[in-house]
mmCIF file of C-alpha atoms in Angstrom:
data_model
loop_
_atom_site.group_PDB
_atom_site.id
_atom_site.type_symbol
_atom_site.label_atom_id
_atom_site.label_comp_id
_atom_site.label_asym_id
_atom_site.label_seq_id
_atom_site.Cartn_x
_atom_site.Cartn_y
_atom_site.Cartn_z
ATOM 1 C CA MET A 1 45.546 -45.083 80.735
ATOM 2 C CA LYS A 2 46.990 -41.594 80.322
ATOM 3 C CA SER A 3 45.285 -40.523 83.521
ATOM 4 C CA ASP A 4 47.005 -43.331 85.468
ATOM 5 C CA GLU A 5 50.384 -42.376 84.028
ATOM 6 C CA THR A 6 49.796 -38.726 84.894
ATOM 7 C CA MET A 7 48.908 -39.571 88.491
ATOM 8 C CA LYS A 8 51.997 -41.751 88.764
ATOM 9 C CA ASN A 9 54.242 -38.939 87.517
ATOM 10 C CA VAL A 10 52.629 -36.386 89.822
ATOM 11 C CA SER A 11 53.071 -38.756 92.755
ATOM 12 C CA LYS A 12 56.738 -39.268 91.866
ATOM 13 C CA ASP A 13 57.405 -35.520 91.575
ATOM 14 C CA THR A 14 55.591 -34.872 94.838
ATOM 15 C CA ARG A 15 57.585 -37.566 96.609
ATOM 16 C CA THR A 16 60.802 -36.146 95.215
ATOM 17 C CA PHE A 17 59.798 -32.652 96.324
ATOM 18 C CA ILE A 18 59.164 -33.789 99.913
ATOM 19 C CA LEU A 19 62.444 -35.701 100.059
ATOM 20 C CA VAL A 20 64.490 -32.821 98.642
ATOM 21 C CA ALA A 21 62.866 -30.300 101.007
ATOM 22 C CA ALA A 22 63.699 -32.598 103.928
ATOM 23 C CA VAL A 23 67.270 -33.064 102.691
ATOM 24 C CA VAL A 24 67.730 -29.275 102.392
ATOM 25 C CA GLY A 25 66.342 -28.693 105.889
ATOM 26 C CA LEU A 26 68.441 -31.439 107.504
ATOM 27 C CA GLY A 27 71.482 -30.376 105.488
ATOM 28 C CA MET A 28 71.309 -27.070 107.366
ATOM 29 C CA ALA A 29 71.775 -28.854 110.726
ATOM 30 C CA GLY A 30 75.295 -27.513 111.276
ATOM 31 C CA ASP A 31 74.157 -23.971 110.497
ATOM 32 C CA ALA A 32 71.208 -24.310 112.910
ATOM 33 C CA MET A 33 73.524 -25.544 115.658
ATOM 34 C CA LEU A 34 76.008 -22.717 115.157
ATOM 35 C CA TYR A 35 73.329 -20.007 115.305
ATOM 36 C CA CYS A 36 72.023 -21.555 118.524
ATOM 37 C CA VAL A 37 75.244 -22.453 120.325
ATOM 38 C CA LEU A 38 78.001 -20.127 119.102
ATOM 39 C CA PRO A 39 76.584 -16.863 120.558
ATOM 40 C CA VAL A 40 76.263 -18.350 124.065
ATOM 41 C CA THR A 41 79.459 -20.449 124.187
ATOM 42 C CA PRO A 42 82.006 -18.762 121.904
ATOM 43 C CA GLU A 43 84.857 -19.852 124.162
ATOM 44 C CA THR A 44 84.165 -23.498 123.280
ATOM 45 C CA PHE A 45 85.048 -22.729 119.662
ATOM 46 C CA ARG A 46 87.948 -20.450 120.695
ATOM 47 C CA VAL A 47 86.454 -17.241 119.302
ATOM 48 C CA ASN A 48 85.445 -13.959 120.941
ATOM 49 C CA VAL A 49 82.062 -12.219 120.924
ATOM 50 C CA PHE A 50 83.059 -9.756 118.190
ATOM 51 C CA GLN A 51 84.063 -12.618 115.899
ATOM 52 C CA VAL A 52 80.696 -14.341 116.407
ATOM 53 C CA GLY A 53 78.914 -11.682 114.348
ATOM 54 C CA ILE A 54 81.374 -12.110 111.485
ATOM 55 C CA LEU A 55 81.037 -15.903 111.493
ATOM 56 C CA LEU A 56 77.235 -15.811 111.487
ATOM 57 C CA SER A 57 77.006 -13.372 108.564
ATOM 58 C CA VAL A 58 79.939 -14.163 106.268
ATOM 59 C CA ASN A 59 78.098 -17.106 104.669
ATOM 60 C CA ARG A 60 75.366 -14.724 103.488
ATOM 61 C CA PHE A 61 77.813 -12.299 101.915
ATOM 62 C CA VAL A 62 79.589 -15.191 100.191
ATOM 63 C CA ARG A 63 76.325 -16.236 98.555
ATOM 64 C CA LEU A 64 76.336 -13.007 96.556
ATOM 65 C CA ILE A 65 79.030 -14.755 94.511
ATOM 66 C CA THR A 66 78.250 -18.438 94.973
ATOM 67 C CA ASN A 67 74.628 -18.080 93.832
ATOM 68 C CA GLU A 68 75.890 -17.343 90.329
ATOM 69 C CA VAL A 69 78.555 -20.054 90.469
ATOM 70 C CA SER A 70 75.997 -22.630 91.608
ATOM 71 C CA THR A 71 73.810 -21.762 88.616
ATOM 72 C CA TYR A 72 76.556 -22.862 86.237
ATOM 73 C CA PHE A 73 77.425 -25.853 88.396
ATOM 74 C CA VAL A 74 73.880 -27.247 88.547
ATOM 75 C CA ALA A 75 73.066 -26.382 84.931
ATOM 76 C CA ARG A 76 76.106 -28.122 83.525
ATOM 77 C CA ALA A 77 75.618 -31.202 85.681
ATOM 78 C CA CYS A 78 72.026 -31.602 84.435
ATOM 79 C CA SER A 79 71.372 -34.263 87.092
ATOM 80 C CA TYR A 80 70.875 -34.986 90.761
ATOM 81 C CA LYS A 81 74.638 -35.035 91.471
ATOM 82 C CA PRO A 82 75.035 -31.434 92.745
ATOM 83 C CA LEU A 83 72.576 -32.204 95.549
ATOM 84 C CA VAL A 84 74.586 -35.273 96.565
ATOM 85 C CA TYR A 85 77.852 -33.310 96.491
ATOM 86 C CA ALA A 86 76.298 -30.494 98.540
ATOM 87 C CA VAL A 87 75.079 -32.926 101.217
ATOM 88 C CA ILE A 88 78.535 -34.513 101.463
ATOM 89 C CA VAL A 89 80.191 -31.090 101.829
ATOM 90 C CA ALA A 90 77.553 -30.003 104.372
ATOM 91 C CA ALA A 91 78.300 -33.122 106.453
ATOM 92 C CA LEU A 92 82.056 -32.461 106.334
ATOM 93 C CA ILE A 93 81.520 -28.833 107.361
ATOM 94 C CA THR A 94 79.361 -29.915 110.302
ATOM 95 C CA PHE A 95 82.032 -32.387 111.418
ATOM 96 C CA GLY A 96 84.531 -29.536 111.036
ATOM 97 C CA TYR A 97 82.667 -27.491 113.661
ATOM 98 C CA ALA A 98 83.737 -30.154 116.183
ATOM 99 C CA VAL A 99 87.394 -29.192 115.691
ATOM 100 C CA PRO A 100 88.081 -26.092 117.870
ATOM 101 C CA LEU A 101 90.831 -24.452 115.846
ATOM 102 C CA GLY A 102 89.601 -20.907 116.352
ATOM 103 C CA PHE A 103 88.326 -18.049 114.222
ATOM 104 C CA TRP A 104 90.138 -18.605 110.930
ATOM 105 C CA TRP A 105 89.139 -22.271 110.760
ATOM 106 C CA LEU A 106 85.478 -21.446 111.395
ATOM 107 C CA LEU A 107 85.657 -18.563 108.926
ATOM 108 C CA PHE A 108 86.890 -20.986 106.250
ATOM 109 C CA LEU A 109 84.079 -23.434 107.032
ATOM 110 C CA ARG A 110 81.432 -20.682 106.950
ATOM 111 C CA ILE A 111 82.655 -19.459 103.560
ATOM 112 C CA ILE A 112 82.433 -22.992 102.154
ATOM 113 C CA TRP A 113 78.990 -23.353 103.729
ATOM 114 C CA GLY A 114 77.773 -20.260 101.859
ATOM 115 C CA GLY A 115 78.511 -21.945 98.529
ATOM 116 C CA CYS A 116 77.120 -25.257 99.731
ATOM 117 C CA PHE A 117 73.803 -23.678 100.692
ATOM 118 C CA SER A 118 73.544 -21.988 97.284
ATOM 119 C CA VAL A 119 73.507 -25.454 95.693
ATOM 120 C CA LEU A 120 71.083 -26.905 98.252
ATOM 121 C CA ARG A 121 68.671 -24.035 97.698
ATOM 122 C CA ILE A 122 68.701 -24.195 93.918
ATOM 123 C CA GLU A 123 68.003 -27.952 94.055
ATOM 124 C CA GLY A 124 65.086 -27.194 96.389
ATOM 125 C CA TYR A 125 63.690 -24.712 93.863
ATOM 126 C CA ILE A 126 64.069 -27.292 91.103
ATOM 127 C CA ALA A 127 62.067 -29.859 93.063
ATOM 128 C CA ALA A 128 59.342 -27.292 93.857
ATOM 129 C CA LEU A 129 59.064 -26.240 90.213
ATOM 130 C CA LYS A 130 58.789 -29.837 89.038
ATOM 131 C CA CYS A 131 56.132 -30.594 91.645
ATOM 132 C CA SER A 132 54.035 -27.526 90.795
ATOM 133 C CA LYS A 133 54.382 -27.970 87.011
ATOM 134 C CA GLY A 134 53.759 -24.232 86.694
ATOM 135 C CA GLU A 135 50.519 -24.384 88.699
ATOM 136 C CA SER A 136 49.934 -23.430 92.337
ATOM 137 C CA ILE A 137 53.596 -22.499 92.737
ATOM 138 C CA GLY A 138 52.727 -20.289 95.707
ATOM 139 C CA LYS A 139 51.214 -23.181 97.642
ATOM 140 C CA ILE A 140 54.134 -25.478 96.783
ATOM 141 C CA ILE A 141 56.712 -22.880 97.879
ATOM 142 C CA GLY A 142 54.721 -22.519 101.104
ATOM 143 C CA TRP A 143 54.960 -26.248 101.791
ATOM 144 C CA TYR A 144 58.654 -26.171 100.898
ATOM 145 C CA GLU A 145 59.243 -23.520 103.557
ATOM 146 C CA ILE A 146 57.269 -25.565 106.096
ATOM 147 C CA ILE A 147 59.181 -28.817 105.543
ATOM 148 C CA LYS A 148 62.510 -27.000 105.569
ATOM 149 C CA ALA A 149 61.605 -24.968 108.664
ATOM 150 C CA ILE A 150 60.383 -27.998 110.637
ATOM 151 C CA ALA A 151 63.712 -29.734 110.041
ATOM 152 C CA TYR A 152 65.774 -26.603 110.735
ATOM 153 C CA TYR A 153 64.046 -25.480 113.932
ATOM 154 C CA THR A 154 63.774 -29.008 115.311
ATOM 155 C CA ILE A 155 67.538 -29.313 114.891
ATOM 156 C CA THR A 156 67.960 -25.905 116.551
ATOM 157 C CA VAL A 157 66.111 -27.036 119.676
ATOM 158 C CA ILE A 158 67.802 -30.455 119.763
ATOM 159 C CA SER A 159 71.267 -28.952 119.287
ATOM 160 C CA GLY A 160 70.721 -26.591 122.213
ATOM 161 C CA ILE A 161 69.686 -29.469 124.471
ATOM 162 C CA LEU A 162 72.581 -31.675 123.345
ATOM 163 C CA ALA A 163 75.065 -28.835 123.817
ATOM 164 C CA ASP A 164 73.930 -28.431 127.441
ATOM 165 C CA VAL A 165 73.716 -32.149 128.217
ATOM 166 C CA LEU A 166 76.902 -33.169 126.385
ATOM 167 C CA ASN A 167 78.916 -30.321 124.867
ATOM 168 C CA PRO A 168 78.848 -28.298 121.612
ATOM 169 C CA LEU A 169 81.708 -30.210 119.988
ATOM 170 C CA VAL A 170 80.092 -33.620 120.513
ATOM 171 C CA THR A 171 76.835 -32.116 119.247
ATOM 172 C CA ALA A 172 78.568 -31.139 116.005
ATOM 173 C CA VAL A 173 79.703 -34.751 115.487
ATOM 174 C CA ILE A 174 76.179 -36.097 116.072
ATOM 175 C CA LEU A 175 74.667 -33.578 113.660
ATOM 176 C CA GLY A 176 77.351 -34.359 111.087
ATOM 177 C CA ILE A 177 76.152 -37.974 111.162
ATOM 178 C CA VAL A 178 72.546 -36.745 110.752
ATOM 179 C CA VAL A 179 73.476 -34.701 107.678
ATOM 180 C CA ALA A 180 75.428 -37.577 106.130
ATOM 181 C CA SER A 181 72.508 -39.959 106.729
ATOM 182 C CA THR A 182 70.260 -37.841 104.477
ATOM 183 C CA LEU A 183 72.092 -39.408 101.539
ATOM 184 C CA LEU A 184 69.934 -42.469 102.261
ATOM 185 C CA LEU A 185 66.911 -40.415 101.183
ATOM 186 C CA ILE A 186 68.402 -39.981 97.710
ATOM 187 C CA ARG A 187 68.087 -43.589 96.613
ATOM 188 C CA LYS A 188 67.537 -44.343 92.929
ATOM 189 C CA PRO A 189 68.235 -40.681 92.108
ATOM 190 C CA VAL A 190 67.990 -41.115 88.333
ATOM 191 C CA GLN A 191 64.405 -42.302 88.665
ATOM 192 C CA MET A 192 63.658 -39.467 91.086
ATOM 193 C CA TRP A 193 65.142 -36.611 89.109
ATOM 194 C CA GLY A 194 65.191 -37.845 85.556
ATOM 195 C CA THR A 195 68.154 -36.701 83.496
ATOM 196 C CA VAL A 196 67.751 -32.938 83.322
ATOM 197 C CA SER A 197 67.127 -30.392 86.057
ATOM 198 C CA VAL A 198 63.882 -28.524 85.455
ATOM 199 C CA GLY A 199 63.995 -24.859 84.559
ATOM 200 C CA MET A 200 67.542 -24.946 83.255
ATOM 201 C CA PRO A 201 68.421 -23.715 79.765
ATOM 202 C CA GLU A 202 70.318 -26.038 77.500
ATOM 203 C CA ILE A 203 74.067 -25.512 77.692
ATOM 204 C CA SER A 204 76.065 -26.009 74.533
ATOM 205 C CA ARG A 205 79.556 -27.439 74.409
ATOM 206 C CA LYS A 206 80.768 -23.951 73.610
ATOM 207 C CA ARG A 207 79.897 -22.913 77.145
ATOM 208 C CA ASP A 208 77.270 -20.375 76.228
ATOM 209 C CA LYS A 209 76.489 -17.902 78.975
ATOM 210 C CA ILE A 210 73.514 -18.616 81.195
ATOM 211 C CA LYS A 211 71.354 -15.529 81.121
ATOM 212 C CA VAL A 212 67.779 -14.410 81.670
ATOM 213 C CA SER A 213 65.756 -12.967 78.818
ATOM 214 C CA ASN A 214 64.011 -10.382 80.993
ATOM 215 C CA PRO A 215 66.718 -8.608 83.035
ATOM 216 C CA LEU A 216 64.513 -5.545 83.631
ATOM 217 C CA VAL A 217 61.938 -7.758 85.336
ATOM 218 C CA LEU A 218 64.666 -9.413 87.409
ATOM 219 C CA MET A 219 66.017 -6.017 88.456
ATOM 220 C CA ALA A 220 62.562 -4.733 89.435
ATOM 221 C CA ILE A 221 61.805 -7.827 91.524
ATOM 222 C CA GLY A 222 65.317 -7.727 92.958
ATOM 223 C CA VAL A 223 64.948 -4.136 94.193
ATOM 224 C CA VAL A 224 61.609 -4.975 95.838
ATOM 225 C CA VAL A 225 63.044 -8.086 97.473
ATOM 226 C CA LEU A 226 66.168 -6.241 98.677
ATOM 227 C CA VAL A 227 64.049 -3.608 100.452
ATOM 228 C CA VAL A 228 61.493 -6.043 101.878
ATOM 229 C CA VAL A 229 64.080 -8.537 103.138
ATOM 230 C CA SER A 230 66.280 -5.787 104.615
ATOM 231 C CA SER A 231 63.270 -4.413 106.485
ATOM 232 C CA SER A 232 62.145 -7.794 107.803
ATOM 233 C CA GLN A 233 65.681 -8.750 108.900
ATOM 234 C CA MET A 234 66.133 -5.405 110.631
ATOM 235 C CA LEU A 235 62.999 -5.975 112.699
ATOM 236 C CA SER A 236 63.766 -9.634 113.389
ATOM 237 C CA SER A 237 67.291 -8.876 114.596
ATOM 238 C CA LEU A 238 66.108 -5.948 116.751
ATOM 239 C CA ARG A 239 63.271 -7.891 118.336
ATOM 240 C CA GLY A 240 65.521 -8.635 121.305
ATOM 241 C CA ARG A 241 66.149 -4.922 121.839
ATOM 242 C CA ALA A 242 62.394 -4.246 121.830
ATOM 243 C CA ILE A 243 61.943 -7.004 124.434
ATOM 244 C CA VAL A 244 64.652 -5.548 126.696
ATOM 245 C CA ASP A 245 63.888 -1.845 126.183
ATOM 246 C CA THR A 246 60.080 -1.772 125.939
ATOM 247 C CA ILE A 247 58.123 -5.015 126.358
ATOM 248 C CA LEU A 248 59.554 -6.449 129.599
ATOM 249 C CA PRO A 249 59.937 -3.105 131.474
ATOM 250 C CA GLY A 250 56.400 -2.090 130.535
ATOM 251 C CA SER A 251 54.698 -5.419 131.162
ATOM 252 C CA GLY A 252 56.391 -6.336 134.417
ATOM 253 C CA PHE A 253 56.599 -9.993 133.336
ATOM 254 C CA GLY A 254 58.863 -11.946 135.678
ATOM 255 C CA ILE A 255 60.667 -13.708 132.863
ATOM 256 C CA GLY A 256 64.160 -13.484 131.433
ATOM 257 C CA ALA A 257 64.793 -11.728 128.138
ATOM 258 C CA ALA A 258 66.413 -14.801 126.590
ATOM 259 C CA THR A 259 63.469 -17.014 127.565
ATOM 260 C CA PHE A 260 61.012 -14.467 126.187
ATOM 261 C CA ALA A 261 62.993 -14.313 122.923
ATOM 262 C CA GLY A 262 62.883 -18.112 122.794
ATOM 263 C CA LEU A 263 59.086 -17.990 122.924
ATOM 264 C CA PHE A 264 59.153 -15.824 119.808
ATOM 265 C CA SER A 265 61.210 -18.491 118.060
ATOM 266 C CA VAL A 266 58.551 -21.075 118.892
ATOM 267 C CA LEU A 267 55.877 -18.698 117.620
ATOM 268 C CA TYR A 268 57.785 -18.305 114.352
ATOM 269 C CA GLN A 269 57.780 -22.075 113.944
ATOM 270 C CA MET A 270 54.006 -22.024 114.312
ATOM 271 C CA GLY A 271 53.710 -19.061 111.949
ATOM 272 C CA VAL A 272 55.434 -20.928 109.130
ATOM 273 C CA PHE A 273 52.299 -23.076 108.772
ATOM 274 C CA PHE A 274 50.591 -19.919 107.516
ATOM 275 C CA GLY A 275 52.822 -20.080 104.424
ATOM 276 C CA PRO A 276 50.702 -22.415 102.243
ATOM 277 C CA VAL A 277 47.604 -20.376 103.086
ATOM 278 C CA MET A 278 49.254 -17.183 101.873
ATOM 279 C CA GLY A 279 50.652 -19.033 98.865
ATOM 280 C CA THR A 280 47.160 -20.222 97.926
ATOM 281 C CA ILE A 281 45.819 -16.684 98.304
ATOM 282 C CA GLY A 282 48.573 -15.433 96.013
ATOM 283 C CA ASP A 283 47.819 -18.170 93.456
ATOM 284 C CA ARG A 284 44.133 -17.312 93.443
ATOM 285 C CA TYR A 285 44.065 -13.517 93.708
ATOM 286 C CA GLY A 286 47.493 -12.541 92.381
ATOM 287 C CA LYS A 287 50.902 -12.592 93.985
ATOM 288 C CA ARG A 288 51.664 -8.991 92.987
ATOM 289 C CA LYS A 289 48.616 -7.680 94.869
ATOM 290 C CA ALA A 290 49.473 -9.804 97.879
ATOM 291 C CA LEU A 291 53.063 -8.513 97.861
ATOM 292 C CA ILE A 292 51.781 -4.943 97.722
ATOM 293 C CA GLY A 293 49.824 -5.775 100.869
ATOM 294 C CA VAL A 294 52.992 -7.122 102.489
ATOM 295 C CA GLY A 295 54.925 -3.955 101.615
ATOM 296 C CA LEU A 296 52.205 -1.696 103.007
ATOM 297 C CA SER A 297 51.962 -3.831 106.152
ATOM 298 C CA MET A 298 55.709 -3.475 106.753
ATOM 299 C CA THR A 299 55.366 0.281 106.279
ATOM 300 C CA VAL A 300 52.672 0.413 108.965
ATOM 301 C CA VAL A 301 54.790 -1.754 111.299
ATOM 302 C CA MET A 302 57.779 0.578 110.916
ATOM 303 C CA ALA A 303 55.607 3.652 111.543
ATOM 304 C CA VAL A 304 53.939 2.224 114.661
ATOM 305 C CA LEU A 305 57.267 1.154 116.192
ATOM 306 C CA ALA A 306 58.647 4.643 115.599
ATOM 307 C CA VAL A 307 55.825 6.524 117.360
ATOM 308 C CA CYS A 308 54.408 4.032 119.862
ATOM 309 C CA HIS A 309 56.103 2.820 123.044
ATOM 310 C CA VAL A 310 53.175 1.025 124.698
ATOM 311 C CA TRP A 311 54.476 -2.451 125.531
ATOM 312 C CA PHE A 312 51.436 -4.515 124.470
ATOM 313 C CA ILE A 313 51.143 -2.680 121.138
ATOM 314 C CA VAL A 314 54.842 -3.245 120.460
ATOM 315 C CA LEU A 315 54.396 -6.919 121.393
ATOM 316 C CA GLY A 316 51.405 -7.206 119.061
ATOM 317 C CA ILE A 317 53.340 -5.541 116.248
ATOM 318 C CA PHE A 318 56.199 -8.032 116.536
ATOM 319 C CA ILE A 319 53.762 -10.954 116.556
ATOM 320 C CA LEU A 320 52.141 -9.525 113.420
ATOM 321 C CA GLN A 321 55.570 -9.088 111.872
ATOM 322 C CA ILE A 322 56.204 -12.840 112.157
ATOM 323 C CA PHE A 323 53.223 -13.568 109.905
ATOM 324 C CA ILE A 324 54.227 -10.761 107.543
ATOM 325 C CA ASN A 325 57.693 -12.345 107.233
ATOM 326 C CA VAL A 326 56.239 -15.788 106.489
ATOM 327 C CA SER A 327 53.905 -14.305 103.864
ATOM 328 C CA SER A 328 56.777 -12.370 102.308
ATOM 329 C CA GLU A 329 59.016 -15.456 102.051
ATOM 330 C CA VAL A 330 56.381 -17.472 100.204
ATOM 331 C CA LEU A 331 55.035 -14.715 97.972
ATOM 332 C CA ARG A 332 58.310 -13.235 96.776
ATOM 333 C CA SER A 333 59.777 -16.610 95.714
ATOM 334 C CA SER A 334 56.617 -17.729 93.923
ATOM 335 C CA PHE A 335 56.228 -14.280 92.320
ATOM 336 C CA ALA A 336 59.778 -14.501 90.973
ATOM 337 C CA ALA A 337 59.152 -18.020 89.617
ATOM 338 C CA GLU A 338 55.923 -16.856 87.984
ATOM 339 C CA ASN A 339 57.644 -14.029 86.124
ATOM 340 C CA ALA A 340 60.599 -16.046 84.834
ATOM 341 C CA CYS A 341 60.648 -17.048 81.181
ATOM 342 C CA PRO A 342 60.091 -20.718 80.332
ATOM 343 C CA GLY A 343 63.268 -22.728 80.755
ATOM 344 C CA GLU A 344 64.880 -20.031 82.905
ATOM 345 C CA GLN A 345 63.012 -20.420 86.189
ATOM 346 C CA THR A 346 65.913 -21.792 88.206
ATOM 347 C CA VAL A 347 68.454 -19.327 86.825
ATOM 348 C CA PHE A 348 66.015 -16.496 87.494
ATOM 349 C CA LEU A 349 65.336 -17.694 91.054
ATOM 350 C CA ASN A 350 69.013 -18.091 91.801
ATOM 351 C CA ARG A 351 69.768 -14.516 90.733
ATOM 352 C CA TYR A 352 66.714 -13.280 92.594
ATOM 353 C CA SER A 353 68.176 -15.057 95.651
ATOM 354 C CA THR A 354 71.280 -12.880 95.404
ATOM 355 C CA PHE A 355 69.146 -9.792 96.090
ATOM 356 C CA GLN A 356 67.510 -11.713 98.935
ATOM 357 C CA ASP A 357 70.854 -12.693 100.465
ATOM 358 C CA LEU A 358 72.126 -9.125 100.212
ATOM 359 C CA GLY A 359 69.043 -7.944 102.087
ATOM 360 C CA SER A 360 69.415 -10.627 104.784
ATOM 361 C CA ALA A 361 73.059 -9.642 105.263
ATOM 362 C CA LEU A 362 72.529 -5.863 105.263
ATOM 363 C CA GLY A 363 69.366 -5.870 107.404
ATOM 364 C CA PRO A 364 70.883 -6.841 110.778
ATOM 365 C CA PHE A 365 74.060 -4.825 110.150
ATOM 366 C CA LEU A 366 72.247 -1.593 109.248
ATOM 367 C CA GLY A 367 69.518 -2.199 111.813
ATOM 368 C CA PHE A 368 71.903 -2.409 114.764
ATOM 369 C CA ALA A 369 74.020 0.457 113.413
ATOM 370 C CA ILE A 370 71.033 2.812 113.156
ATOM 371 C CA TYR A 371 69.445 1.659 116.420
ATOM 372 C CA SER A 372 72.709 2.163 118.308
ATOM 373 C CA LEU A 373 72.770 5.802 117.170
ATOM 374 C CA THR A 374 69.125 6.642 117.907
ATOM 375 C CA GLY A 375 68.217 4.204 120.687
ATOM 376 C CA ASN A 376 64.791 3.668 119.104
ATOM 377 C CA PHE A 377 63.047 2.779 115.831
ATOM 378 C CA VAL A 378 62.661 6.359 114.571
ATOM 379 C CA GLY A 379 65.829 6.269 112.476
ATOM 380 C CA LEU A 380 64.794 2.977 110.872
ATOM 381 C CA ALA A 381 61.369 4.366 110.017
ATOM 382 C CA VAL A 382 62.796 7.538 108.462
ATOM 383 C CA ILE A 383 65.059 5.512 106.182
ATOM 384 C CA MET A 384 62.986 2.411 105.432
ATOM 385 C CA ILE A 385 59.443 3.777 105.028
ATOM 386 C CA PRO A 386 60.312 5.760 101.847
ATOM 387 C CA LEU A 387 62.132 2.708 100.451
ATOM 388 C CA LEU A 388 59.169 0.453 101.235
ATOM 389 C CA LEU A 389 56.797 2.884 99.509
ATOM 390 C CA ILE A 390 59.093 2.915 96.460
ATOM 391 C CA SER A 391 59.006 -0.896 96.360
ATOM 392 C CA VAL A 392 55.209 -0.828 96.585
ATOM 393 C CA TYR A 393 55.120 1.637 93.682
ATOM 394 C CA ILE A 394 57.388 -0.632 91.603
ATOM 395 C CA LEU A 395 54.928 -3.482 92.183
ATOM 396 C CA TYR A 396 52.030 -1.180 91.321
ATOM 397 C CA ILE A 397 53.491 -0.273 87.899
ATOM 398 C CA PHE A 398 54.893 -3.765 87.330
ATOM 399 C CA ASP A 399 52.694 -4.548 84.320
ATOM 400 C CA ARG A 400 53.807 -1.353 82.590
ATOM 401 C CA ILE A 401 57.457 -2.382 82.410
ATOM 402 C CA GLY A 402 56.805 -5.447 80.308
ATOM 403 C CA VAL A 403 56.077 -7.996 82.979
ATOM 404 C CA LYS A 404 54.194 -11.210 82.330
ATOM 405 C CA ASN A 405 50.627 -10.308 81.389
ATOM 406 C CA GLY A 406 49.639 -12.988 78.923
ATOM 407 C CA LYS A 407 50.196 -11.282 75.569
ATOM 408 C CA ASN A 408 53.666 -9.833 75.899
ATOM 409 C CA ILE A 409 55.341 -12.696 77.740
ATOM 410 C CA GLU A 410 56.217 -14.428 74.480
ATOM 411 C CA LYS A 411 57.728 -11.240 73.092
ATOM 412 C CA LEU A 412 59.591 -10.714 76.332
ATOM 413 C CA CYS A 413 61.061 -14.213 76.420
#
């Protein structure tokens, strides 16, 4: 009898996890469209090329603040409601992209979107934690990334086609309807979520502060994540420069740079299916060891790009970097969840995400700044290789700074 009840609960949590992951991915439809369409048709939205960079990055900088705000918002709600509110706001923002009022209007929408995504992401983490029940979190995070990525990249492709066939503004209206329709997936939300969001500490009426019991652990993981994400975003954003400067001139391929870059996007979509595999490896053999491997792999990638200019080696390195990025995304989130104290997983993950967002915002900015000065990857290697080795060393001594190792976790938390 107990076994049947257990299976029923697991099935319910799994179903909820799949639905929430799909809602998060589809809720990002407006963001996917803007990243695809805005750089190639800025005049449609009445902005210039310089302003495009600001609009595509401001939402990440905003999340440095909204991640913390969303923690309080979701914790105090103790229900499914923040997800519903976030979907509604995401739909309104997407509809707003159809109104061509220029830079300041889009800047306002992108700032609001930063906060909206903070809520969507934390609800996604909650669903993943409930589904994993503390076990196989790496594999579950891997599947979360897959479901979210399938929705996001499918929308990216569709939005590009619709923008060409119709126009970008009509596309925004269609995608706004898509986002709003995801509310239909959140039927009977009380039965789906229960009454309390998993991993949230109890909040008293006196408005006690939400805090983590192991800030040193959070800081150590945060530093590692900041370096790793900055490195991966630098390489991802500069992939186009490698295509133009090295790969196409050396290979003699009769193909446009934009088309070649598009093929990499398709390859990334395929690479995301590697996530659950890497998550399972981390669950079985240790996420810390796997992350050390990721850090060392990024170090090698940086070194090879700095000294080698043979087109097929550079191409191979960037293909390898796609799988390194996918592995990093899965392992770092599950590693953070694993080292959070009981009842603090979501708060811990949200604050860990702030380091991640800072890295994703700084990576492209610093990458292009350094590359523009040197014209190659040497400057990046000189700066990032020592930082990557420091992050690897932090992971190596992780157990010595009071990290979860069975006996001291209770003392720590």
